[in-house]
Amino acid sequence: MTDATDAVLDSVAVDRAAELIAQATNIVVLSGAGISAESGIPTFREAQTGLWARFSPADLASPEAFARDPARVWAWYHWRRTLIARGGPNAGHHALVSLAATQHLHIITQNVDGLHQAAGSASVTELHGNIWRERCSNCAHRRTARIAEAQGDAPVRCADCGDLMRPDIVWFGEHLPTRALATAEQAVADADCVLVIGTSNQVYPAAAFVDTVVAGKATVIEINPARTPVSGDVDCCLRVSASLALPAIVAALDAGQPSR
Ligand code: NAD
Ligand code: ZN
């Protein structure tokens, strides 16, 4: 956790965020690992709790790692799926569902956990794939991941060609899915208000969206307990957890007036 995690909710910033959202007609959310942190899913980059503090990305999330030791990579993703299944969506994910009931809202996420959809968000673009899908490393075969199956965390083989199945996610050194990228670019170009939630804005090319947004015409709200490279350039900063900030913004909007 960051040293700002215990920060108090700033009601002036909540009111400002609610005002910017109320004025907008086309809202885009750019979400990162931080929105799922309070579901018990470690983020990648935080020094104390981030996944990479204990594991090296090169050992686990790259095609080379999978070629070298598929069982180890498979076991790691199996462990992450159990964490996600156990944690489920949190108040931040749920608040975005509430927000979409009254606002035109599209979510672009770097997360692979599927928790926006699990909460009930319908309009979601996944830039890095989804941990609940698996695909063959050789042919076009895909299937839904099953955490409770007999193989446990052992690598699964393709039912069509016998090659190894792998998580249908974008690993380091791989390209982002073309269609998701195009959808995200269009959504960001059309947005008049962008919420940047729980991302360190350091992992490219996803971070480029944030750079584009802060340079553009849309108003930008950042929700993150820690400062990021774009914090100085946004219209409104809520330096608290997403599960605290988002329900407060929804409540302020529901009240139709600034929160007290
Ligand atoms: P990151 O780990 O680089 O950054 C996480 C950010 O979230 C940090 O800036 C941190 O201050 C902030 N944060 C921590 N707790 C928060 C909270 N409660 N509320 C709001 N913000 C909080 O993650 P990233 O920017 O998403 O990029 C890293 C990569 O990690 C991405 O490629 C993503 O695909 C991947 N990833 C995904 C998951 C997931 O699916 N849940 C988990 C870990 C990493
Ligand atoms: Zn196959």
Coordinates of C-alpha atoms and ligand atoms in Angstrom, one line a residue:
M1 CA 0.0 0.0 0.0
T2 CA 1.0 3.5 -0.5
D3 CA 1.6 6.0 2.3
A4 CA -1.5 8.0 1.0
T5 CA -3.9 5.0 1.4
D6 CA -5.3 6.3 4.7
A7 CA -5.9 9.7 3.3
V8 CA -9.3 11.2 4.1
L9 CA -11.9 11.7 1.4
D10 CA -11.8 15.3 0.3
S11 CA -15.4 16.4 -0.1
V12 CA -14.5 19.4 -2.2
A13 CA -12.8 17.0 -4.7
V14 CA -15.8 14.7 -4.6
D15 CA -18.2 17.6 -5.4
R16 CA -15.9 18.7 -8.2
A17 CA -15.8 15.2 -9.7
A18 CA -19.6 14.9 -9.4
E19 CA -20.0 18.3 -11.1
L20 CA -17.6 17.3 -14.0
I21 CA -19.5 14.0 -14.5
A22 CA -22.9 15.6 -14.3
Q23 CA -21.8 18.1 -17.1
A24 CA -20.5 15.3 -19.3
T25 CA -22.4 13.4 -22.0
N26 CA -19.8 10.8 -22.8
I27 CA -17.7 9.4 -20.0
V28 CA -14.8 7.0 -20.3
V29 CA -13.2 5.1 -17.5
L30 CA -9.6 4.0 -17.8
S31 CA -9.0 1.5 -15.1
G32 CA -5.9 -0.3 -13.9
A33 CA -4.9 -2.8 -11.2
G34 CA -5.6 -0.4 -8.4
I35 CA -9.4 -0.7 -8.8
S36 CA -9.1 -4.4 -8.0
A37 CA -6.7 -4.0 -5.1
E38 CA -9.4 -4.0 -2.5
S39 CA -10.8 -7.2 -3.9
G40 CA -7.5 -8.7 -2.6
I41 CA -5.8 -8.8 -6.0
P42 CA -2.2 -7.5 -5.8
T43 CA -1.3 -4.7 -8.2
F44 CA 1.9 -5.0 -10.3
R45 CA 3.9 -2.0 -9.4
E46 CA 3.5 -1.1 -5.8
A47 CA 6.8 -1.7 -4.0
Q48 CA 5.3 -3.3 -0.8
T49 CA 2.4 -5.4 -2.1
G50 CA 2.8 -5.6 -5.9
L51 CA 3.0 -8.9 -7.5
W52 CA 6.4 -8.1 -9.0
A53 CA 7.9 -7.5 -5.6
R54 CA 7.8 -11.2 -5.2
F55 CA 7.9 -12.4 -8.8
S56 CA 9.7 -11.2 -11.8
P57 CA 7.5 -10.4 -14.8
A58 CA 10.2 -12.0 -17.0
D59 CA 9.7 -15.3 -15.2
L60 CA 5.9 -15.4 -15.4
A61 CA 4.3 -13.1 -17.9
S62 CA 6.1 -13.4 -21.2
P63 CA 6.1 -15.9 -24.1
E64 CA 9.7 -16.8 -23.2
A65 CA 8.7 -17.7 -19.6
F66 CA 5.9 -19.9 -20.9
A67 CA 8.2 -21.7 -23.3
R68 CA 10.8 -22.2 -20.6
D69 CA 8.5 -23.4 -17.8
P70 CA 4.8 -23.7 -18.7
A71 CA 3.9 -25.4 -15.5
R72 CA 5.2 -22.6 -13.4
V73 CA 3.4 -19.9 -15.5
W74 CA 0.2 -22.0 -15.4
A75 CA 0.4 -22.4 -11.6
W76 CA 0.8 -18.7 -11.2
Y77 CA -2.3 -17.9 -13.3
H78 CA -4.2 -20.6 -11.5
W79 CA -3.3 -18.9 -8.1
R80 CA -4.4 -15.5 -9.5
R81 CA -7.7 -16.9 -10.6
T82 CA -8.4 -18.3 -7.2
L83 CA -7.7 -14.9 -5.7
I84 CA -10.0 -13.2 -8.2
A85 CA -12.8 -15.7 -7.6
R86 CA -12.5 -15.3 -3.9
G87 CA -12.3 -11.5 -3.9
G88 CA -15.1 -10.7 -6.4
P89 CA -15.9 -7.1 -7.4
N90 CA -15.7 -4.4 -4.7
A91 CA -17.6 -1.2 -4.0
G92 CA -15.5 0.6 -6.7
H93 CA -16.6 -1.8 -9.5
H94 CA -20.2 -1.6 -8.2
A95 CA -20.3 2.2 -8.2
L96 CA -19.3 2.3 -11.9
V97 CA -22.4 0.1 -12.6
S98 CA -24.5 2.6 -10.7
L99 CA -22.9 5.5 -12.6
A100 CA -23.7 3.8 -16.0
A101 CA -27.4 3.6 -15.1
T102 CA -27.7 7.4 -15.5
Q103 CA -24.6 8.3 -17.7
H104 CA -23.3 7.1 -21.0
L105 CA -20.2 5.4 -19.8
H106 CA -17.6 3.1 -21.4
I107 CA -14.8 1.3 -19.4
I108 CA -11.4 0.7 -20.9
T109 CA -9.4 -1.6 -18.6
Q110 CA -5.9 -2.9 -18.4
N111 CA -7.1 -5.5 -15.9
V112 CA -7.5 -9.1 -16.9
D113 CA -9.6 -10.1 -13.9
G114 CA -13.1 -9.6 -15.4
L115 CA -14.3 -7.9 -12.3
H116 CA -16.0 -5.0 -14.1
Q117 CA -18.2 -7.5 -15.9
A118 CA -18.7 -9.6 -12.8
A119 CA -20.1 -6.4 -11.1
G120 CA -22.5 -5.9 -14.0
S121 CA -20.7 -3.4 -16.3
A122 CA -21.8 -4.1 -19.9
S123 CA -19.7 -1.7 -21.8
V124 CA -16.1 -2.8 -21.2
T125 CA -13.0 -3.0 -23.5
E126 CA -10.2 -5.2 -22.3
L127 CA -6.8 -4.1 -23.5
H128 CA -4.8 -7.0 -22.0
G129 CA -7.3 -9.9 -22.5
N130 CA -9.0 -11.9 -19.8
I131 CA -7.6 -14.4 -17.3
W132 CA -10.9 -16.4 -17.5
R133 CA -10.2 -17.3 -21.2
E134 CA -7.6 -19.7 -22.4
R135 CA -6.3 -20.1 -25.9
C136 CA -4.1 -22.6 -27.7
S137 CA -0.6 -21.5 -28.2
N138 CA -0.8 -23.1 -31.7
C139 CA -4.3 -23.1 -33.2
A140 CA -7.4 -21.0 -32.8
H141 CA -9.0 -23.1 -30.1
R142 CA -10.3 -21.2 -27.1
R143 CA -12.1 -22.2 -23.9
T144 CA -13.2 -20.8 -20.6
A145 CA -10.8 -21.3 -17.8
R146 CA -11.9 -23.6 -15.0
I147 CA -10.3 -23.3 -11.6
A148 CA -11.8 -26.4 -10.1
E149 CA -10.9 -28.9 -12.7
A150 CA -9.1 -32.1 -12.0
Q151 CA -5.7 -30.9 -13.5
G152 CA -5.5 -28.3 -10.8
D153 CA -2.7 -26.0 -11.8
A154 CA -1.1 -28.3 -14.3
P155 CA -0.9 -27.0 -17.9
V156 CA -3.9 -28.0 -20.0
R157 CA -3.5 -29.3 -23.6
C158 CA -5.6 -28.2 -26.6
A159 CA -8.5 -30.5 -27.4
D160 CA -8.0 -29.9 -31.1
C161 CA -4.2 -30.1 -31.7
G162 CA -2.7 -31.2 -28.4
D163 CA -0.5 -28.2 -28.0
L164 CA -0.3 -26.2 -24.7
M165 CA -3.2 -23.9 -23.8
R166 CA -2.3 -20.5 -22.3
P167 CA -4.1 -17.7 -20.7
D168 CA -5.8 -15.4 -23.3
I169 CA -4.0 -12.4 -22.1
V170 CA -1.4 -10.0 -23.4
W171 CA 2.0 -10.8 -22.1
F172 CA 5.1 -8.5 -22.0
G173 CA 6.4 -8.2 -25.5
E174 CA 3.1 -9.1 -27.2
H175 CA 0.8 -6.8 -29.2
L176 CA -2.5 -5.5 -27.8
P177 CA -5.6 -6.8 -29.6
T178 CA -6.2 -4.7 -32.7
R179 CA -10.0 -4.4 -32.3
A180 CA -9.8 -3.5 -28.6
L181 CA -7.2 -0.9 -29.3
A182 CA -9.3 0.7 -32.1
T183 CA -12.4 0.7 -29.8
A184 CA -10.5 2.3 -27.0
E185 CA -9.0 5.0 -29.3
Q186 CA -12.4 5.9 -30.6
A187 CA -13.9 6.0 -27.1
V188 CA -11.2 8.2 -25.8
A189 CA -11.5 10.5 -28.8
D190 CA -15.2 10.9 -28.3
A191 CA -15.1 11.3 -24.5
D192 CA -15.8 14.6 -22.8
C193 CA -14.9 13.3 -19.3
V194 CA -12.4 10.7 -18.5
L195 CA -11.9 9.0 -15.1
V196 CA -8.4 7.5 -14.7
I197 CA -8.7 5.0 -11.9
G198 CA -6.0 2.9 -10.2
T199 CA -3.3 2.9 -12.8
S200 CA 0.3 3.9 -12.4
N201 CA 0.3 5.3 -16.0
Q202 CA 3.6 3.6 -16.5
V203 CA 2.7 0.5 -18.6
Y204 CA 2.7 1.4 -22.4
P205 CA 1.0 1.4 -24.7
A206 CA -2.0 1.6 -22.3
A207 CA -0.5 4.6 -20.6
A208 CA -0.5 6.4 -23.9
F209 CA -4.3 6.7 -23.6
V210 CA -3.9 8.8 -20.5
D211 CA -1.3 10.9 -22.1
T212 CA -3.7 11.6 -25.0
V213 CA -6.5 12.4 -22.6
V214 CA -4.6 14.9 -20.5
A215 CA -3.5 16.6 -23.7
G216 CA -7.0 16.7 -25.1
K217 CA -10.3 18.5 -24.5
A218 CA -12.0 16.1 -22.1
T219 CA -12.0 16.9 -18.4
V220 CA -9.9 14.4 -16.4
I221 CA -10.5 13.0 -12.9
E222 CA -7.9 10.9 -11.3
I223 CA -8.6 8.4 -8.5
N224 CA -5.5 7.0 -7.0
P225 CA -4.0 7.0 -3.4
A226 CA -0.6 7.8 -4.9
R227 CA 0.6 10.5 -7.3
T228 CA 1.3 9.4 -10.9
P229 CA 3.1 11.1 -13.8
V230 CA -0.2 12.8 -14.9
S231 CA -1.4 13.9 -11.5
G232 CA -0.3 17.5 -12.1
D233 CA -2.2 17.8 -15.4
V234 CA -5.7 16.6 -14.4
D235 CA -8.8 18.7 -13.5
C236 CA -9.6 16.8 -10.3
C237 CA -7.6 14.4 -8.1
L238 CA -9.1 12.1 -5.5
R239 CA -6.1 10.8 -3.6
V240 CA -8.0 7.8 -1.9
S241 CA -8.9 4.3 -2.8
A242 CA -11.4 3.7 -5.7
S243 CA -13.8 1.9 -3.3
L244 CA -14.0 5.0 -1.2
A245 CA -14.1 7.6 -3.9
L246 CA -16.5 6.1 -6.4
P247 CA -19.4 5.4 -4.1
A248 CA -19.0 9.0 -2.7
I249 CA -19.1 10.4 -6.2
V250 CA -22.2 8.4 -7.0
A251 CA -23.9 9.5 -3.8
A252 CA -23.1 13.2 -4.6
L253 CA -24.6 12.7 -8.1
D254 CA -27.7 11.0 -6.7
A255 CA -28.2 13.7 -4.2
G256 CA -28.2 16.1 -7.1
Q257 CA -26.2 18.5 -5.1
P258 CA -22.7 18.8 -3.7
S259 CA -22.0 16.4 -0.9
R260 CA -21.6 17.9 2.6
Ligands
NAD1 P1 0.1 -0.8 -11.5 O1 0.3 -1.9 -10.6 O2 1.2 -0.3 -12.3 O3 -0.5 0.4 -10.7 C1 -1.5 0.3 -9.8 C2 -2.0 1.7 -9.4 O4 -3.1 1.6 -8.5 C3 -0.9 2.5 -8.6 O5 -0.7 3.7 -9.1 C4 -1.5 2.5 -7.2 O6 -1.2 3.7 -6.5 C5 -3.0 2.5 -7.5 N1 -3.8 1.9 -6.4 C6 -3.5 1.0 -5.4 N2 -4.5 0.8 -4.6 C7 -5.6 1.5 -5.1 C8 -6.9 1.6 -4.7 N3 -7.4 1.0 -3.7 N4 -7.7 2.5 -5.5 C9 -7.2 3.1 -6.5 N5 -5.9 3.0 -6.9 C10 -5.1 2.2 -6.2 O7 -1.1 -1.3 -12.5 P2 -1.6 -0.8 -13.9 O8 -1.4 0.7 -14.0 O9 -2.9 -1.4 -14.1 O10 -0.6 -1.5 -14.9 C11 0.2 -2.6 -14.7 C12 -0.3 -3.9 -15.5 O11 -0.7 -4.8 -14.6 C13 -1.3 -3.8 -16.5 O12 -0.8 -4.3 -17.7 C14 -2.4 -4.8 -16.0 O13 -2.9 -5.5 -17.1 C15 -1.7 -5.6 -15.1 N6 -2.4 -6.1 -13.9 C16 -3.7 -6.5 -13.9 C17 -4.3 -6.9 -12.7 C18 -5.8 -7.3 -12.6 O14 -6.3 -7.7 -13.6 N7 -6.4 -7.1 -11.5 C19 -3.6 -7.0 -11.5 C20 -2.2 -6.7 -11.6 C21 -1.7 -6.2 -12.8
ZN2 ZN -4.7 -26.1 -30.6

